[in-house]
C-alpha cells in the first residue's frame, strides 16, 4: 500500500541537532516513512573537520551548500572545492566525504531520494574514527 502524504509543516528546531557517527552534526528536517520519496537534513561540519568516508546503499544524495566552503570527494572520480550555492550529486554506493576547508562552519542540506535510512549508511573509511 502506498503511503498517503498529508499537508504538514516541519518546524525548524535547532535543539534537535545531533552528532552523527559520520563526523558532523545533523538536523533532520524531513524524514518520515509517510513520505518515503525524499529526506532533508541540515549538516554542519566544524572548521578543519572531515566526515568519514562512507556510502549510502540506496539513495542518491544531493548536497546544497548553504554556508562555508569545503572539499568534496566522491570515489576516485571527483575531488572539488565547493562553496555557497553549489549542488553536489552523489549516486548510490559511491564513497563520499566532505572536508571543511574554511574558517567557519560548513553548512549544507543533504537531500536523499529515496529517504535516508540509517541502515543504508556504510562506513568505508580505512582510518579509525576520531
PDB file of N, CA, C and O in Angstrom, residues 46-114:
ATOM      1  N   UNK A  46      32.347  21.234  11.382  1.00  0.00           N
ATOM      2  CA  UNK A  46      33.165  22.246  12.050  1.00  0.00           C
ATOM      3  C   UNK A  46      34.427  22.539  11.243  1.00  0.00           C
ATOM      4  O   UNK A  46      34.908  21.679  10.479  1.00  0.00           O
ATOM      5  N   UNK A  47      34.986  23.740  11.403  1.00  0.00           N
ATOM      6  CA  UNK A  47      36.218  24.104  10.681  1.00  0.00           C
ATOM      7  C   UNK A  47      37.328  23.066  10.907  1.00  0.00           C
ATOM      8  O   UNK A  47      37.530  22.595  12.026  1.00  0.00           O
ATOM      9  N   UNK A  48      37.991  22.698   9.824  1.00  0.00           N
ATOM     10  CA  UNK A  48      39.103  21.758   9.896  1.00  0.00           C
ATOM     11  C   UNK A  48      38.710  20.296   9.968  1.00  0.00           C
ATOM     12  O   UNK A  48      39.566  19.419   9.894  1.00  0.00           O
ATOM     13  N   UNK A  49      37.425  20.001  10.093  1.00  0.00           N
ATOM     14  CA  UNK A  49      36.973  18.617  10.216  1.00  0.00           C
ATOM     15  C   UNK A  49      36.654  18.014   8.848  1.00  0.00           C
ATOM     16  O   UNK A  49      36.323  18.723   7.903  1.00  0.00           O
ATOM     17  N   UNK A  50      36.721  16.682   8.784  1.00  0.00           N
ATOM     18  CA  UNK A  50      36.342  15.947   7.574  1.00  0.00           C
ATOM     19  C   UNK A  50      35.406  14.826   7.996  1.00  0.00           C
ATOM     20  O   UNK A  50      35.597  14.218   9.052  1.00  0.00           O
ATOM     21  N   UNK A  51      34.378  14.568   7.198  1.00  0.00           N
ATOM     22  CA  UNK A  51      33.467  13.477   7.526  1.00  0.00           C
ATOM     23  C   UNK A  51      34.117  12.142   7.169  1.00  0.00           C
ATOM     24  O   UNK A  51      35.088  12.086   6.407  1.00  0.00           O
ATOM     25  N   UNK A  52      33.576  11.090   7.706  1.00  0.00           N
ATOM     26  CA  UNK A  52      34.074   9.753   7.421  1.00  0.00           C
ATOM     27  C   UNK A  52      33.751   9.383   5.981  1.00  0.00           C
ATOM     28  O   UNK A  52      32.701   9.743   5.459  1.00  0.00           O
ATOM     29  N   UNK A  53      34.648   8.654   5.354  1.00  0.00           N
ATOM     30  CA  UNK A  53      34.377   8.114   4.025  1.00  0.00           C
ATOM     31  C   UNK A  53      33.281   7.068   4.186  1.00  0.00           C
ATOM     32  O   UNK A  53      33.393   6.146   4.999  1.00  0.00           O
ATOM     33  N   UNK A  54      32.193   7.232   3.424  1.00  0.00           N
ATOM     34  CA  UNK A  54      31.036   6.361   3.589  1.00  0.00           C
ATOM     35  C   UNK A  54      30.266   6.256   2.282  1.00  0.00           C
ATOM     36  O   UNK A  54      30.502   7.014   1.345  1.00  0.00           O
ATOM     37  N   UNK A  55      29.353   5.300   2.239  1.00  0.00           N
ATOM     38  CA  UNK A  55      28.442   5.153   1.110  1.00  0.00           C
ATOM     39  C   UNK A  55      27.022   5.098   1.647  1.00  0.00           C
ATOM     40  O   UNK A  55      26.791   4.804   2.825  1.00  0.00           O
ATOM     41  N   UNK A  56      26.080   5.357   0.755  1.00  0.00           N
ATOM     42  CA  UNK A  56      24.663   5.117   1.026  1.00  0.00           C
ATOM     43  C   UNK A  56      24.214   4.054   0.035  1.00  0.00           C
ATOM     44  O   UNK A  56      24.454   4.179  -1.166  1.00  0.00           O
ATOM     45  N   UNK A  57      23.595   3.010   0.532  1.00  0.00           N
ATOM     46  CA  UNK A  57      23.279   1.838  -0.292  1.00  0.00           C
ATOM     47  C   UNK A  57      22.249   2.119  -1.370  1.00  0.00           C
ATOM     48  O   UNK A  57      22.385   1.644  -2.495  1.00  0.00           O
ATOM     49  N   UNK A  58      21.209   2.871  -1.046  1.00  0.00           N
ATOM     50  CA  UNK A  58      20.070   3.016  -1.940  1.00  0.00           C
ATOM     51  C   UNK A  58      19.840   4.439  -2.440  1.00  0.00           C
ATOM     52  O   UNK A  58      19.128   4.633  -3.413  1.00  0.00           O
ATOM     53  N   UNK A  59      20.381   5.418  -1.772  1.00  0.00           N
ATOM     54  CA  UNK A  59      19.991   6.802  -2.000  1.00  0.00           C
ATOM     55  C   UNK A  59      20.901   7.545  -2.970  1.00  0.00           C
ATOM     56  O   UNK A  59      22.119   7.375  -2.944  1.00  0.00           O
ATOM     57  N   UNK A  60      20.280   8.385  -3.793  1.00  0.00           N
ATOM     58  CA  UNK A  60      21.003   9.453  -4.471  1.00  0.00           C
ATOM     59  C   UNK A  60      20.996  10.590  -3.464  1.00  0.00           C
ATOM     60  O   UNK A  60      19.949  10.960  -2.934  1.00  0.00           O
ATOM     61  N   UNK A  61      22.166  11.123  -3.162  1.00  0.00           N
ATOM     62  CA  UNK A  61      22.258  12.217  -2.198  1.00  0.00           C
ATOM     63  C   UNK A  61      22.709  13.475  -2.921  1.00  0.00           C
ATOM     64  O   UNK A  61      23.551  13.425  -3.808  1.00  0.00           O
ATOM     65  N   UNK A  62      22.109  14.582  -2.533  1.00  0.00           N
ATOM     66  CA  UNK A  62      22.478  15.880  -3.087  1.00  0.00           C
ATOM     67  C   UNK A  62      22.820  16.805  -1.944  1.00  0.00           C
ATOM     68  O   UNK A  62      22.033  16.922  -1.000  1.00  0.00           O
ATOM     69  N   UNK A  63      23.994  17.420  -2.021  1.00  0.00           N
ATOM     70  CA  UNK A  63      24.371  18.448  -1.055  1.00  0.00           C
ATOM     71  C   UNK A  63      24.068  19.799  -1.680  1.00  0.00           C
ATOM     72  O   UNK A  63      24.494  20.068  -2.804  1.00  0.00           O
ATOM     73  N   UNK A  64      23.384  20.654  -0.956  1.00  0.00           N
ATOM     74  CA  UNK A  64      23.166  22.040  -1.360  1.00  0.00           C
ATOM     75  C   UNK A  64      23.919  22.885  -0.346  1.00  0.00           C
ATOM     76  O   UNK A  64      23.538  22.966   0.825  1.00  0.00           O
ATOM     77  N   UNK A  65      25.016  23.492  -0.780  1.00  0.00           N
ATOM     78  CA  UNK A  65      25.893  24.236   0.134  1.00  0.00           C
ATOM     79  C   UNK A  65      25.236  25.568   0.487  1.00  0.00           C
ATOM     80  O   UNK A  65      24.952  26.382  -0.390  1.00  0.00           O
ATOM     81  N   UNK A  66      25.009  25.775   1.799  1.00  0.00           N
ATOM     82  CA  UNK A  66      24.353  26.990   2.280  1.00  0.00           C
ATOM     83  C   UNK A  66      25.329  28.008   2.854  1.00  0.00           C
ATOM     84  O   UNK A  66      25.090  29.216   2.764  1.00  0.00           O
ATOM     85  N   UNK A  67      26.411  27.528   3.484  1.00  0.00           N
ATOM     86  CA  UNK A  67      27.362  28.435   4.116  1.00  0.00           C
ATOM     87  C   UNK A  67      28.712  27.740   4.237  1.00  0.00           C
ATOM     88  O   UNK A  67      28.771  26.537   4.482  1.00  0.00           O
ATOM     89  N   UNK A  68      29.781  28.505   4.050  1.00  0.00           N
ATOM     90  CA  UNK A  68      31.123  27.967   4.202  1.00  0.00           C
ATOM     91  C   UNK A  68      31.690  27.447   2.892  1.00  0.00           C
ATOM     92  O   UNK A  68      31.143  27.682   1.812  1.00  0.00           O
ATOM     93  N   UNK A  69      32.788  26.737   3.031  1.00  0.00           N
ATOM     94  CA  UNK A  69      33.458  26.159   1.863  1.00  0.00           C
ATOM     95  C   UNK A  69      34.094  24.841   2.256  1.00  0.00           C
ATOM     96  O   UNK A  69      34.409  24.607   3.423  1.00  0.00           O
ATOM     97  N   UNK A  70      34.261  23.976   1.262  1.00  0.00           N
ATOM     98  CA  UNK A  70      34.819  22.676   1.565  1.00  0.00           C
ATOM     99  C   UNK A  70      35.394  22.003   0.339  1.00  0.00           C
ATOM    100  O   UNK A  70      35.376  22.539  -0.769  1.00  0.00           O
ATOM    101  N   UNK A  71      35.893  20.805   0.573  1.00  0.00           N
ATOM    102  CA  UNK A  71      36.407  19.947  -0.485  1.00  0.00           C
ATOM    103  C   UNK A  71      35.596  18.664  -0.419  1.00  0.00           C
ATOM    104  O   UNK A  71      35.613  17.973   0.606  1.00  0.00           O
ATOM    105  N   UNK A  72      34.846  18.375  -1.474  1.00  0.00           N
ATOM    106  CA  UNK A  72      34.040  17.166  -1.508  1.00  0.00           C
ATOM    107  C   UNK A  72      34.765  16.125  -2.347  1.00  0.00           C
ATOM    108  O   UNK A  72      35.352  16.449  -3.378  1.00  0.00           O
ATOM    109  N   UNK A  73      34.743  14.883  -1.876  1.00  0.00           N
ATOM    110  CA  UNK A  73      35.351  13.773  -2.600  1.00  0.00           C
ATOM    111  C   UNK A  73      34.276  12.718  -2.844  1.00  0.00           C
ATOM    112  O   UNK A  73      33.570  12.325  -1.922  1.00  0.00           O
ATOM    113  N   UNK A  74      34.181  12.276  -4.104  1.00  0.00           N
ATOM    114  CA  UNK A  74      33.243  11.214  -4.471  1.00  0.00           C
ATOM    115  C   UNK A  74      34.044  10.160  -5.223  1.00  0.00           C
ATOM    116  O   UNK A  74      34.446  10.372  -6.368  1.00  0.00           O
ATOM    117  N   UNK A  75      34.295   9.050  -4.561  1.00  0.00           N
ATOM    118  CA  UNK A  75      35.075   7.973  -5.160  1.00  0.00           C
ATOM    119  C   UNK A  75      36.419   8.477  -5.656  1.00  0.00           C
ATOM    120  O   UNK A  75      37.009   9.387  -5.097  1.00  0.00           O
ATOM    121  N   UNK A  76      36.893   7.883  -6.750  1.00  0.00           N
ATOM    122  CA  UNK A  76      38.145   8.318  -7.373  1.00  0.00           C
ATOM    123  C   UNK A  76      37.881   9.341  -8.466  1.00  0.00           C
ATOM    124  O   UNK A  76      38.815   9.864  -9.061  1.00  0.00           O
ATOM    125  N   UNK A  77      36.602   9.621  -8.719  1.00  0.00           N
ATOM    126  CA  UNK A  77      36.235  10.442  -9.880  1.00  0.00           C
ATOM    127  C   UNK A  77      36.223  11.934  -9.610  1.00  0.00           C
ATOM    128  O   UNK A  77      36.389  12.726 -10.534  1.00  0.00           O
ATOM    129  N   UNK A  78      36.031  12.346  -8.346  1.00  0.00           N
ATOM    130  CA  UNK A  78      35.799  13.762  -8.111  1.00  0.00           C
ATOM    131  C   UNK A  78      36.384  14.198  -6.774  1.00  0.00           C
ATOM    132  O   UNK A  78      36.149  13.563  -5.755  1.00  0.00           O
ATOM    133  N   UNK A  79      37.157  15.261  -6.794  1.00  0.00           N
ATOM    134  CA  UNK A  79      37.628  15.962  -5.593  1.00  0.00           C
ATOM    135  C   UNK A  79      37.627  17.438  -5.969  1.00  0.00           C
ATOM    136  O   UNK A  79      38.506  17.897  -6.686  1.00  0.00           O
ATOM    137  N   UNK A  80      36.596  18.145  -5.515  1.00  0.00           N
ATOM    138  CA  UNK A  80      36.398  19.527  -5.946  1.00  0.00           C
ATOM    139  C   UNK A  80      36.072  20.424  -4.761  1.00  0.00           C
ATOM    140  O   UNK A  80      35.417  20.001  -3.809  1.00  0.00           O
ATOM    141  N   UNK A  81      36.471  21.666  -4.880  1.00  0.00           N
ATOM    142  CA  UNK A  81      36.096  22.683  -3.912  1.00  0.00           C
ATOM    143  C   UNK A  81      34.639  23.061  -4.137  1.00  0.00           C
ATOM    144  O   UNK A  81      34.185  23.170  -5.278  1.00  0.00           O
ATOM    145  N   UNK A  82      33.907  23.243  -3.030  1.00  0.00           N
ATOM    146  CA  UNK A  82      32.512  23.671  -3.112  1.00  0.00           C
ATOM    147  C   UNK A  82      32.304  24.872  -2.201  1.00  0.00           C
ATOM    148  O   UNK A  82      32.995  25.033  -1.197  1.00  0.00           O
ATOM    149  N   UNK A  83      31.341  25.701  -2.594  1.00  0.00           N
ATOM    150  CA  UNK A  83      31.022  26.893  -1.824  1.00  0.00           C
ATOM    151  C   UNK A  83      29.536  27.200  -1.949  1.00  0.00           C
ATOM    152  O   UNK A  83      28.805  26.464  -2.626  1.00  0.00           O
ATOM    153  N   UNK A  84      29.100  28.264  -1.332  1.00  0.00           N
ATOM    154  CA  UNK A  84      27.687  28.628  -1.253  1.00  0.00           C
ATOM    155  C   UNK A  84      27.010  28.575  -2.628  1.00  0.00           C
ATOM    156  O   UNK A  84      27.520  29.127  -3.601  1.00  0.00           O
ATOM    157  N   UNK A  85      25.888  27.859  -2.681  1.00  0.00           N
ATOM    158  CA  UNK A  85      25.099  27.746  -3.899  1.00  0.00           C
ATOM    159  C   UNK A  85      25.400  26.525  -4.740  1.00  0.00           C
ATOM    160  O   UNK A  85      24.613  26.170  -5.621  1.00  0.00           O
ATOM    161  N   UNK A  86      26.529  25.854  -4.489  1.00  0.00           N
ATOM    162  CA  UNK A  86      26.870  24.665  -5.265  1.00  0.00           C
ATOM    163  C   UNK A  86      25.965  23.504  -4.871  1.00  0.00           C
ATOM    164  O   UNK A  86      25.533  23.387  -3.717  1.00  0.00           O
ATOM    165  N   UNK A  87      25.688  22.637  -5.846  1.00  0.00           N
ATOM    166  CA  UNK A  87      24.911  21.424  -5.619  1.00  0.00           C
ATOM    167  C   UNK A  87      25.777  20.242  -6.036  1.00  0.00           C
ATOM    168  O   UNK A  87      26.265  20.190  -7.167  1.00  0.00           O
ATOM    169  N   UNK A  88      25.967  19.315  -5.128  1.00  0.00           N
ATOM    170  CA  UNK A  88      26.781  18.118  -5.361  1.00  0.00           C
ATOM    171  C   UNK A  88      25.826  16.933  -5.495  1.00  0.00           C
ATOM    172  O   UNK A  88      24.935  16.767  -4.666  1.00  0.00           O
ATOM    173  N   UNK A  89      26.020  16.108  -6.515  1.00  0.00           N
ATOM    174  CA  UNK A  89      25.158  14.940  -6.737  1.00  0.00           C
ATOM    175  C   UNK A  89      25.997  13.676  -6.533  1.00  0.00           C
ATOM    176  O   UNK A  89      27.037  13.503  -7.180  1.00  0.00           O
ATOM    177  N   UNK A  90      25.531  12.815  -5.637  1.00  0.00           N
ATOM    178  CA  UNK A  90      26.269  11.615  -5.265  1.00  0.00           C
ATOM    179  C   UNK A  90      25.386  10.389  -5.528  1.00  0.00           C
ATOM    180  O   UNK A  90      24.378  10.185  -4.844  1.00  0.00           O
ATOM    181  N   UNK A  91      25.753   9.571  -6.523  1.00  0.00           N
ATOM    182  CA  UNK A  91      24.956   8.369  -6.817  1.00  0.00           C
ATOM    183  C   UNK A  91      25.053   7.333  -5.687  1.00  0.00           C
ATOM    184  O   UNK A  91      26.018   7.327  -4.914  1.00  0.00           O
ATOM    185  N   UNK A  92      24.092   6.423  -5.592  1.00  0.00           N
ATOM    186  CA  UNK A  92      24.136   5.367  -4.579  1.00  0.00           C
ATOM    187  C   UNK A  92      25.416   4.547  -4.692  1.00  0.00           C
ATOM    188  O   UNK A  92      25.907   4.287  -5.791  1.00  0.00           O
ATOM    189  N   UNK A  93      25.935   4.155  -3.527  1.00  0.00           N
ATOM    190  CA  UNK A  93      27.090   3.267  -3.489  1.00  0.00           C
ATOM    191  C   UNK A  93      28.437   3.925  -3.735  1.00  0.00           C
ATOM    192  O   UNK A  93      29.458   3.256  -3.664  1.00  0.00           O
ATOM    193  N   UNK A  94      28.479   5.223  -4.026  1.00  0.00           N
ATOM    194  CA  UNK A  94      29.749   5.914  -4.270  1.00  0.00           C
ATOM    195  C   UNK A  94      30.351   6.409  -2.951  1.00  0.00           C
ATOM    196  O   UNK A  94      29.670   7.121  -2.213  1.00  0.00           O
ATOM    197  N   UNK A  95      31.606   6.039  -2.654  1.00  0.00           N
ATOM    198  CA  UNK A  95      32.248   6.551  -1.443  1.00  0.00           C
ATOM    199  C   UNK A  95      32.302   8.083  -1.488  1.00  0.00           C
ATOM    200  O   UNK A  95      32.617   8.663  -2.525  1.00  0.00           O
ATOM    201  N   UNK A  96      32.019   8.698  -0.338  1.00  0.00           N
ATOM    202  CA  UNK A  96      31.954  10.152  -0.289  1.00  0.00           C
ATOM    203  C   UNK A  96      32.411  10.671   1.065  1.00  0.00           C
ATOM    204  O   UNK A  96      32.301   9.985   2.071  1.00  0.00           O
ATOM    205  N   UNK A  97      32.916  11.889   1.041  1.00  0.00           N
ATOM    206  CA  UNK A  97      33.211  12.622   2.270  1.00  0.00           C
ATOM    207  C   UNK A  97      33.379  14.086   1.907  1.00  0.00           C
ATOM    208  O   UNK A  97      33.573  14.440   0.738  1.00  0.00           O
ATOM    209  N   UNK A  98      33.305  14.935   2.933  1.00  0.00           N
ATOM    210  CA  UNK A  98      33.483  16.362   2.708  1.00  0.00           C
ATOM    211  C   UNK A  98      34.326  16.931   3.840  1.00  0.00           C
ATOM    212  O   UNK A  98      34.165  16.552   5.002  1.00  0.00           O
ATOM    213  N   UNK A  99      35.253  17.806   3.465  1.00  0.00           N
ATOM    214  CA  UNK A  99      36.162  18.451   4.419  1.00  0.00           C
ATOM    215  C   UNK A  99      35.827  19.937   4.473  1.00  0.00           C
ATOM    216  O   UNK A  99      35.650  20.585   3.437  1.00  0.00           O
ATOM    217  N   UNK A 100      35.735  20.469   5.673  1.00  0.00           N
ATOM    218  CA  UNK A 100      35.549  21.908   5.828  1.00  0.00           C
ATOM    219  C   UNK A 100      36.923  22.554   5.697  1.00  0.00           C
ATOM    220  O   UNK A 100      37.789  22.364   6.546  1.00  0.00           O
ATOM    221  N   UNK A 101      37.125  23.324   4.634  1.00  0.00           N
ATOM    222  CA  UNK A 101      38.410  23.982   4.386  1.00  0.00           C
ATOM    223  C   UNK A 101      38.385  25.455   4.791  1.00  0.00           C
ATOM    224  O   UNK A 101      39.378  26.140   4.620  1.00  0.00           O
ATOM    225  N   UNK A 102      37.274  25.904   5.333  1.00  0.00           N
ATOM    226  CA  UNK A 102      37.144  27.314   5.701  1.00  0.00           C
ATOM    227  C   UNK A 102      37.354  27.546   7.184  1.00  0.00           C
ATOM    228  O   UNK A 102      37.711  26.641   7.937  1.00  0.00           O
ATOM    229  N   UNK A 103      37.091  28.776   7.580  1.00  0.00           N
ATOM    230  CA  UNK A 103      37.269  29.175   8.979  1.00  0.00           C
ATOM    231  C   UNK A 103      35.952  29.240   9.746  1.00  0.00           C
ATOM    232  O   UNK A 103      35.947  29.476  10.950  1.00  0.00           O
ATOM    233  N   UNK A 104      34.850  29.034   9.048  1.00  0.00           N
ATOM    234  CA  UNK A 104      33.540  28.998   9.707  1.00  0.00           C
ATOM    235  C   UNK A 104      32.917  27.632   9.453  1.00  0.00           C
ATOM    236  O   UNK A 104      33.475  26.812   8.728  1.00  0.00           O
ATOM    237  N   UNK A 105      31.764  27.408  10.047  1.00  0.00           N
ATOM    238  CA  UNK A 105      31.080  26.125   9.855  1.00  0.00           C
ATOM    239  C   UNK A 105      30.677  25.953   8.398  1.00  0.00           C
ATOM    240  O   UNK A 105      30.256  26.906   7.738  1.00  0.00           O
ATOM    241  N   UNK A 106      30.819  24.734   7.892  1.00  0.00           N
ATOM    242  CA  UNK A 106      30.320  24.355   6.571  1.00  0.00           C
ATOM    243  C   UNK A 106      28.917  23.795   6.798  1.00  0.00           C
ATOM    244  O   UNK A 106      28.744  22.824   7.543  1.00  0.00           O
ATOM    245  N   UNK A 107      27.925  24.438   6.195  1.00  0.00           N
ATOM    246  CA  UNK A 107      26.533  24.039   6.402  1.00  0.00           C
ATOM    247  C   UNK A 107      25.917  23.742   5.045  1.00  0.00           C
ATOM    248  O   UNK A 107      26.050  24.534   4.103  1.00  0.00           O
ATOM    249  N   UNK A 108      25.258  22.587   4.963  1.00  0.00           N
ATOM    250  CA  UNK A 108      24.611  22.216   3.703  1.00  0.00           C
ATOM    251  C   UNK A 108      23.380  21.377   3.977  1.00  0.00           C
ATOM    252  O   UNK A 108      23.246  20.776   5.045  1.00  0.00           O
ATOM    253  N   UNK A 109      22.478  21.382   3.017  1.00  0.00           N
ATOM    254  CA  UNK A 109      21.339  20.473   3.059  1.00  0.00           C
ATOM    255  C   UNK A 109      21.745  19.177   2.385  1.00  0.00           C
ATOM    256  O   UNK A 109      22.416  19.193   1.352  1.00  0.00           O
ATOM    257  N   UNK A 110      21.336  18.069   2.957  1.00  0.00           N
ATOM    258  CA  UNK A 110      21.529  16.754   2.358  1.00  0.00           C
ATOM    259  C   UNK A 110      20.142  16.228   2.000  1.00  0.00           C
ATOM    260  O   UNK A 110      19.330  15.957   2.882  1.00  0.00           O
ATOM    261  N   UNK A 111      19.882  16.150   0.703  1.00  0.00           N
ATOM    262  CA  UNK A 111      18.587  15.674   0.212  1.00  0.00           C
ATOM    263  C   UNK A 111      18.797  14.280  -0.354  1.00  0.00           C
ATOM    264  O   UNK A 111      19.624  14.094  -1.250  1.00  0.00           O
ATOM    265  N   UNK A 112      18.065  13.313   0.175  1.00  0.00           N
ATOM    266  CA  UNK A 112      18.222  11.923  -0.253  1.00  0.00           C
ATOM    267  C   UNK A 112      16.936  11.418  -0.885  1.00  0.00           C
ATOM    268  O   UNK A 112      15.850  11.620  -0.350  1.00  0.00           O
ATOM    269  N   UNK A 113      17.102  10.748  -2.038  1.00  0.00           N
ATOM    270  CA  UNK A 113      15.988  10.067  -2.689  1.00  0.00           C
ATOM    271  C   UNK A 113      16.415   8.629  -3.002  1.00  0.00           C
ATOM    272  O   UNK A 113      17.449   8.445  -3.624  1.00  0.00           O
ATOM    273  N   UNK A 114      15.654   7.623  -2.539  1.00  0.00           N
ATOM    274  CA  UNK A 114      14.580   7.744  -1.572  1.00  0.00           C
ATOM    275  C   UNK A 114      15.120   8.228  -0.233  1.00  0.00           C
ATOM    276  O   UNK A 114      16.325   8.435  -0.088  1.00  0.00           O
TER     277      UNK A 114
END
